[in-house]
Coordinates of N, CA and C in Angstrom, one line a residue:
M1 N 173.1 139.1 114.0 CA 172.5 140.2 113.3 C 172.5 140.0 111.8
E2 N 171.4 140.2 111.2 CA 171.3 140.0 109.7 C 172.1 141.0 108.9
E3 N 172.9 140.5 108.0 CA 173.7 141.4 107.1 C 172.7 142.0 106.1
K4 N 172.8 143.3 106.0 CA 171.9 144.0 105.0 C 172.6 144.1 103.7
P5 N 171.9 143.9 102.5 CA 172.6 144.0 101.2 C 173.1 145.3 100.9
D6 N 174.2 145.4 100.1 CA 174.8 146.6 99.6 C 174.0 147.0 98.4
L7 N 173.4 148.2 98.5 CA 172.5 148.7 97.4 C 173.2 149.8 96.5
T8 N 174.5 149.8 96.5 CA 175.2 150.8 95.8 C 174.8 150.8 94.3
G9 N 174.8 149.6 93.7 CA 174.4 149.4 92.3 C 173.1 150.0 92.0
E10 N 172.1 149.7 92.8 CA 170.7 150.1 92.6 C 170.6 151.7 92.7
L11 N 171.4 152.3 93.6 CA 171.3 153.7 93.7 C 172.0 154.4 92.5
A12 N 173.1 153.8 92.1 CA 173.8 154.3 90.9 C 172.9 154.3 89.7
A13 N 172.1 153.2 89.5 CA 171.2 153.1 88.4 C 170.1 154.2 88.4
I14 N 169.6 154.5 89.6 CA 168.5 155.5 89.7 C 169.0 156.8 89.2
I15 N 170.2 157.2 89.5 CA 170.7 158.5 89.0 C 171.4 158.5 87.7
G16 N 171.6 157.2 87.1 CA 172.1 157.1 85.8 C 173.7 157.1 85.8
L17 N 174.3 156.6 86.8 CA 175.8 156.5 86.9 C 176.2 155.1 86.9
E18 N 177.4 154.9 86.4 CA 178.0 153.5 86.5 C 178.3 153.3 88.0
I19 N 178.3 152.1 88.5 CA 178.5 151.8 89.9 C 179.9 152.4 90.4
E20 N 180.9 152.3 89.5 CA 182.2 152.8 89.9 C 182.2 154.4 90.1
E21 N 181.5 155.1 89.2 CA 181.3 156.5 89.3 C 180.6 156.9 90.6
F22 N 179.5 156.2 90.9 CA 178.7 156.4 92.1 C 179.6 156.2 93.3
A23 N 180.3 155.1 93.4 CA 181.1 154.7 94.5 C 182.3 155.8 94.7
E24 N 182.8 156.3 93.6 CA 183.8 157.3 93.7 C 183.3 158.6 94.3
L25 N 182.1 159.0 94.0 CA 181.5 160.2 94.5 C 181.0 160.0 96.0
F26 N 180.2 158.9 96.2 CA 179.5 158.8 97.4 C 179.9 157.6 98.3
G27 N 180.8 156.8 97.9 CA 181.2 155.6 98.6 C 180.3 154.4 98.3
A28 N 180.5 153.3 99.0 CA 179.8 152.1 98.8 C 179.3 151.6 100.1
G29 N 178.6 150.4 100.1 CA 178.1 149.8 101.3 C 176.8 150.5 101.8
W30 N 176.0 150.9 100.9 CA 174.7 151.6 101.2 C 173.6 150.6 101.6
R31 N 172.9 150.9 102.6 CA 171.8 150.1 103.0 C 170.6 151.0 103.3
V32 N 169.4 150.4 103.2 CA 168.2 151.2 103.5 C 168.1 151.5 105.0
E33 N 167.8 152.7 105.3 CA 167.6 153.1 106.7 C 166.1 153.0 107.0
E34 N 165.7 152.1 107.9 CA 164.4 151.9 108.3 C 163.9 153.2 109.0
P35 N 162.8 153.7 108.7 CA 162.3 155.0 109.3 C 162.0 154.7 110.8
G36 N 162.2 155.8 111.6 CA 161.9 155.7 113.0 C 160.5 156.1 113.2
P37 N 160.1 156.1 114.4 CA 158.7 156.4 114.7 C 158.3 157.9 114.6
W38 N 159.3 158.8 114.3 CA 159.0 160.2 114.1 C 158.9 160.5 112.7
H39 N 158.3 161.6 112.3 CA 158.2 162.0 110.9 C 158.4 163.5 110.8
D40 N 159.3 164.0 110.0 CA 159.6 165.4 109.8 C 158.8 165.9 108.6
Y41 N 157.6 166.3 108.9 CA 156.7 166.8 107.9 C 157.2 168.0 107.1
D42 N 158.0 168.8 107.8 CA 158.5 170.0 107.1 C 159.5 169.6 106.0
A43 N 160.3 168.6 106.3 CA 161.3 168.2 105.3 C 160.8 167.2 104.3
D44 N 159.6 166.8 104.4 CA 159.0 165.7 103.5 C 158.1 166.3 102.5
P45 N 158.6 166.4 101.2 CA 157.8 167.0 100.2 C 156.5 166.2 99.8
S46 N 156.4 165.0 100.3 CA 155.2 164.2 100.0 C 154.0 164.5 100.8
G47 N 154.2 165.4 101.8 CA 153.0 165.8 102.6 C 152.7 164.7 103.7
G48 N 153.7 164.0 104.1 CA 153.5 163.0 105.2 C 153.3 161.6 104.7
E49 N 153.3 161.4 103.4 CA 153.1 160.0 102.9 C 154.4 159.3 102.8
G50 N 155.5 160.0 103.0 CA 156.8 159.4 102.8 C 157.1 159.2 101.3
C51 N 158.2 158.7 101.0 CA 158.6 158.4 99.6 C 159.1 157.0 99.6
P52 N 158.2 156.0 99.5 CA 158.7 154.6 99.5 C 159.6 154.3 98.3
A53 N 159.5 155.0 97.2 CA 160.3 154.8 96.1 C 161.7 155.3 96.3
T54 N 161.9 156.2 97.2 CA 163.2 156.8 97.4 C 163.5 157.0 98.9
P55 N 163.7 155.9 99.6 CA 164.0 156.0 101.0 C 165.4 156.5 101.3
W56 N 165.6 156.9 102.5 CA 167.0 157.3 102.9 C 167.8 156.0 103.0
H57 N 169.1 156.1 102.6 CA 170.1 155.1 102.7 C 171.2 155.6 103.6
V58 N 171.9 154.7 104.3 CA 172.9 155.0 105.2 C 174.1 154.1 104.9
A59 N 175.4 154.7 105.1 CA 176.6 153.9 104.9 C 177.6 154.2 106.0
G60 N 178.4 153.2 106.3 CA 179.4 153.3 107.3 C 179.0 152.6 108.6
D61 N 180.0 152.1 109.3 CA 179.7 151.5 110.6 C 180.8 152.0 111.6
P62 N 180.5 153.0 112.4 CA 179.2 153.6 112.6 C 178.8 154.4 111.4
A63 N 177.5 154.7 111.3 CA 176.9 155.4 110.2 C 177.6 156.8 110.0
Q64 N 178.0 157.1 108.8 CA 178.7 158.3 108.5 C 178.1 159.2 107.5
L65 N 177.2 158.7 106.7 CA 176.6 159.5 105.6 C 175.2 159.0 105.3
M66 N 174.3 159.8 104.9 CA 173.0 159.4 104.4 C 172.7 160.0 103.1
I67 N 172.0 159.2 102.2 CA 171.7 159.7 100.9 C 170.3 159.3 100.5
R68 N 169.7 160.2 99.7 CA 168.4 159.9 99.1 C 168.5 160.2 97.7
V69 N 168.4 159.2 96.8 CA 168.7 159.3 95.4 C 167.4 159.4 94.5
F70 N 167.4 160.4 93.7 CA 166.4 160.6 92.7 C 167.0 160.7 91.3
A71 N 166.3 160.6 90.2 CA 166.8 160.7 88.9 C 167.4 162.2 88.7
H72 N 166.8 163.2 89.3 CA 167.2 164.6 89.1 C 168.3 165.0 90.1
G73 N 168.7 164.2 91.0 CA 169.7 164.6 92.0 C 169.7 163.8 93.2
V74 N 170.5 164.2 94.2 CA 170.6 163.5 95.5 C 170.5 164.5 96.6
F75 N 169.9 164.0 97.7 CA 170.0 164.7 99.0 C 171.0 163.9 99.8
L76 N 171.9 164.7 100.4 CA 173.0 164.1 101.3 C 172.7 164.7 102.7
A77 N 173.0 163.9 103.7 CA 172.8 164.4 105.0 C 173.7 163.6 106.0
S78 N 173.9 164.2 107.2 CA 174.6 163.6 108.2 C 173.6 162.8 109.1
P79 N 173.9 161.6 109.4 CA 173.0 160.8 110.2 C 173.0 161.2 111.7
H80 N 171.9 161.3 112.2 CA 171.7 161.6 113.7 C 171.0 160.4 114.3
G81 N 171.7 159.6 115.1 CA 171.2 158.3 115.6 C 170.5 158.5 116.9
R82 N 169.5 157.6 117.1 CA 168.7 157.6 118.3 C 168.4 156.1 118.6
S83 N 168.5 155.7 119.9 CA 168.2 154.4 120.3 C 166.7 154.3 120.4
I84 N 166.1 153.3 119.7 CA 164.6 153.1 119.7 C 164.4 151.6 119.7
D85 N 163.7 151.1 120.7 CA 163.4 149.7 120.8 C 164.6 148.8 120.6
H86 N 165.7 149.1 121.3 CA 166.9 148.2 121.2 C 167.6 148.2 119.9
R87 N 167.4 149.3 119.1 CA 168.2 149.5 117.8 C 168.4 150.9 117.6
V88 N 169.3 151.3 116.8 CA 169.6 152.7 116.5 C 168.9 153.0 115.2
A89 N 168.1 154.1 115.2 CA 167.5 154.6 114.0 C 168.1 155.9 113.7
Y90 N 168.3 156.2 112.4 CA 169.0 157.4 112.0 C 168.0 158.4 111.3
R91 N 168.1 159.6 111.7 CA 167.4 160.7 111.1 C 168.4 161.6 110.3
P92 N 168.0 162.0 109.1 CA 168.9 162.9 108.4 C 169.0 164.3 109.0
E93 N 170.2 164.8 109.1 CA 170.4 166.2 109.6 C 171.3 166.9 108.6
R94 N 171.2 168.2 108.6 CA 172.0 169.1 107.7 C 171.9 168.6 106.2
Q95 N 170.7 168.4 105.7 CA 170.4 167.9 104.4 C 170.9 169.0 103.4
Q96 N 171.5 168.5 102.3 CA 171.9 169.3 101.2 C 171.6 168.6 99.9
Y97 N 171.0 169.4 99.0 CA 170.6 168.8 97.7 C 171.7 169.1 96.6
V98 N 172.0 168.1 95.8 CA 172.9 168.3 94.7 C 172.2 167.8 93.4
A99 N 172.0 168.7 92.5 CA 171.4 168.3 91.2 C 172.2 167.3 90.4
A100 N 171.6 166.5 89.6 CA 172.3 165.5 88.8 C 173.3 166.1 87.9
Y101 N 173.0 167.3 87.3 CA 173.9 168.0 86.4 C 175.1 168.7 87.1
E102 N 175.1 168.7 88.5 CA 176.1 169.3 89.3 C 176.8 168.3 90.2
L103 N 176.8 167.0 89.9 CA 177.3 166.0 90.8 C 178.8 166.2 91.2
E104 N 179.6 166.8 90.4 CA 181.0 167.1 90.9 C 181.0 167.9 92.2
Q105 N 180.0 168.7 92.4 CA 179.9 169.4 93.7 C 179.7 168.5 94.9
A106 N 179.2 167.3 94.6 CA 178.9 166.4 95.7 C 180.1 166.0 96.5
R107 N 181.3 166.0 95.8 CA 182.5 165.6 96.5 C 182.8 166.5 97.7
E108 N 182.6 167.8 97.5 CA 182.8 168.8 98.6 C 181.7 168.6 99.7
V109 N 180.5 168.4 99.3 CA 179.4 168.2 100.3 C 179.7 167.0 101.1
V110 N 180.0 165.9 100.5 CA 180.3 164.6 101.2 C 181.5 164.8 102.1
K111 N 182.5 165.5 101.7 CA 183.7 165.7 102.5 C 183.3 166.5 103.8
R112 N 182.5 167.6 103.6 CA 182.1 168.4 104.7 C 181.2 167.6 105.7
L113 N 180.3 166.8 105.2 CA 179.4 166.0 106.1 C 180.2 165.0 106.8
H114 N 181.2 164.3 106.1 CA 182.0 163.3 106.7 C 182.8 163.9 107.8
T115 N 183.5 165.0 107.6 CA 184.3 165.6 108.5 C 183.5 166.0 109.8
S116 N 182.4 166.6 109.6 CA 181.5 167.0 110.7 C 181.1 165.8 111.5
R117 N 180.6 164.8 110.9 CA 180.2 163.6 111.6 C 181.3 162.9 112.3
R118 N 182.4 162.7 111.7 CA 183.6 162.0 112.3 C 184.1 162.8 113.5
R119 N 183.9 164.1 113.6 CA 184.4 164.8 114.7 C 183.6 164.5 116.0
T120 N 182.4 163.9 115.8 CA 181.6 163.5 117.0 C 182.0 162.1 117.5
F121 N 182.8 161.4 116.8 CA 183.2 160.0 117.3 C 184.2 160.2 118.4
R122 N 184.2 159.2 119.3 CA 185.1 159.2 120.4 C 185.5 157.7 120.6
Y123 N 186.7 157.5 121.2 CA 187.2 156.2 121.5 C 186.7 155.9 123.0
C124 N 186.2 154.7 123.1 CA 185.8 154.2 124.5 C 187.0 154.0 125.3
R125 N 187.1 154.5 126.5 CA 188.3 154.4 127.3 C 188.6 153.0 127.8
Y126 N 187.6 152.1 127.7 CA 187.8 150.7 128.1 C 188.1 149.8 127.0
C127 N 187.3 149.8 125.9 CA 187.5 148.8 124.8 C 188.3 149.5 123.6
R128 N 188.4 150.8 123.6 CA 189.1 151.5 122.6 C 188.5 151.4 121.2
V129 N 187.2 151.2 121.2 CA 186.4 151.2 119.9 C 185.9 152.6 119.6
H130 N 186.1 153.0 118.4 CA 185.7 154.3 117.9 C 184.1 154.3 117.9
T131 N 183.5 155.1 118.6 CA 182.1 155.1 118.9 C 181.4 156.4 118.5
A132 N 180.3 156.3 117.8 CA 179.5 157.5 117.5 C 178.7 157.9 118.8
P133 N 178.1 159.1 118.8 CA 177.4 159.6 120.0 C 176.2 158.7 120.4
E134 N 175.5 158.1 119.4 CA 174.4 157.2 119.7 C 174.8 155.9 120.3
G135 N 176.1 155.6 120.3 CA 176.6 154.3 120.8 C 177.3 154.5 122.2
R136 N 177.2 155.7 122.8 CA 177.9 156.0 124.0 C 177.0 156.2 125.2
F137 N 177.4 155.7 126.3 CA 176.7 155.9 127.6 C 177.2 157.3 128.1
D138 N 178.4 157.6 128.0 CA 179.0 158.8 128.4 C 180.0 159.3 127.3
H139 N 180.6 160.4 127.5 CA 181.4 160.9 126.4 C 182.6 160.0 126.0
D140 N 183.0 159.2 126.9 CA 184.1 158.3 126.6 C 183.9 156.8 127.0
V141 N 182.6 156.4 127.1 CA 182.3 155.0 127.5 C 181.1 154.6 126.6
C142 N 181.4 153.4 125.9 CA 180.3 152.9 125.0 C 179.3 152.1 125.9
Y143 N 178.2 151.8 125.3 CA 177.1 151.1 126.0 C 177.6 149.7 126.5
G144 N 178.3 149.0 125.7 CA 178.8 147.7 126.1 C 179.6 147.7 127.3
C145 N 180.5 148.7 127.4 CA 181.4 148.8 128.5 C 180.7 149.4 129.7
A146 N 179.6 150.2 129.5 CA 178.8 150.7 130.6 C 178.2 149.5 131.3
T147 N 177.7 148.5 130.5 CA 177.1 147.3 131.1 C 178.2 146.5 131.8
T148 N 179.3 146.2 131.2 CA 180.4 145.4 131.7 C 181.0 146.0 133.0
W149 N 181.3 147.3 133.0 CA 182.1 147.9 134.1 C 181.2 148.7 135.1
F150 N 180.0 149.1 134.7 CA 179.2 149.8 135.6 C 177.9 149.1 136.0
G151 N 177.7 147.9 135.4 CA 176.5 147.1 135.7 C 175.2 147.7 135.2
I152 N 175.2 148.6 134.2 CA 174.0 149.2 133.6 C 173.4 148.2 132.6
I153 N 172.1 148.0 132.8 CA 171.4 147.1 131.9 C 170.5 147.9 130.9
Y154 N 170.6 147.6 129.7 CA 169.8 148.3 128.7 C 168.6 147.4 128.2

């Protein structure tokens, strides 16, 4: 699998922060989230054209937080994963906007979103890997172990 580049520095520059400040607020290891085949027209201010200049980014493995950075502020969201064409695509859920002049408030928003997302993770009873809902066959069995132990082919 191809390693995606860490775009933390680029995101920090968009909002005018030093990379250290950005990483302190939002974490590091950001990568572009390729859009899925769906489109949420209600949540897209571009009227369906998308915002190629400001795509959603995701961080964590499994994904734990999504961010969309503008010069005027950031949208933060919890990633909701879906398996599509043998890959997981993430859609932002519970989006919250934080203006650039109120970035200190982002700490609490990030903490709330992280806590909520991490509560959905479970350990696979076979391999003991911490797995997000989109990586599970059942509430306590990951897809890899479903193939190994139950013979399920994906």
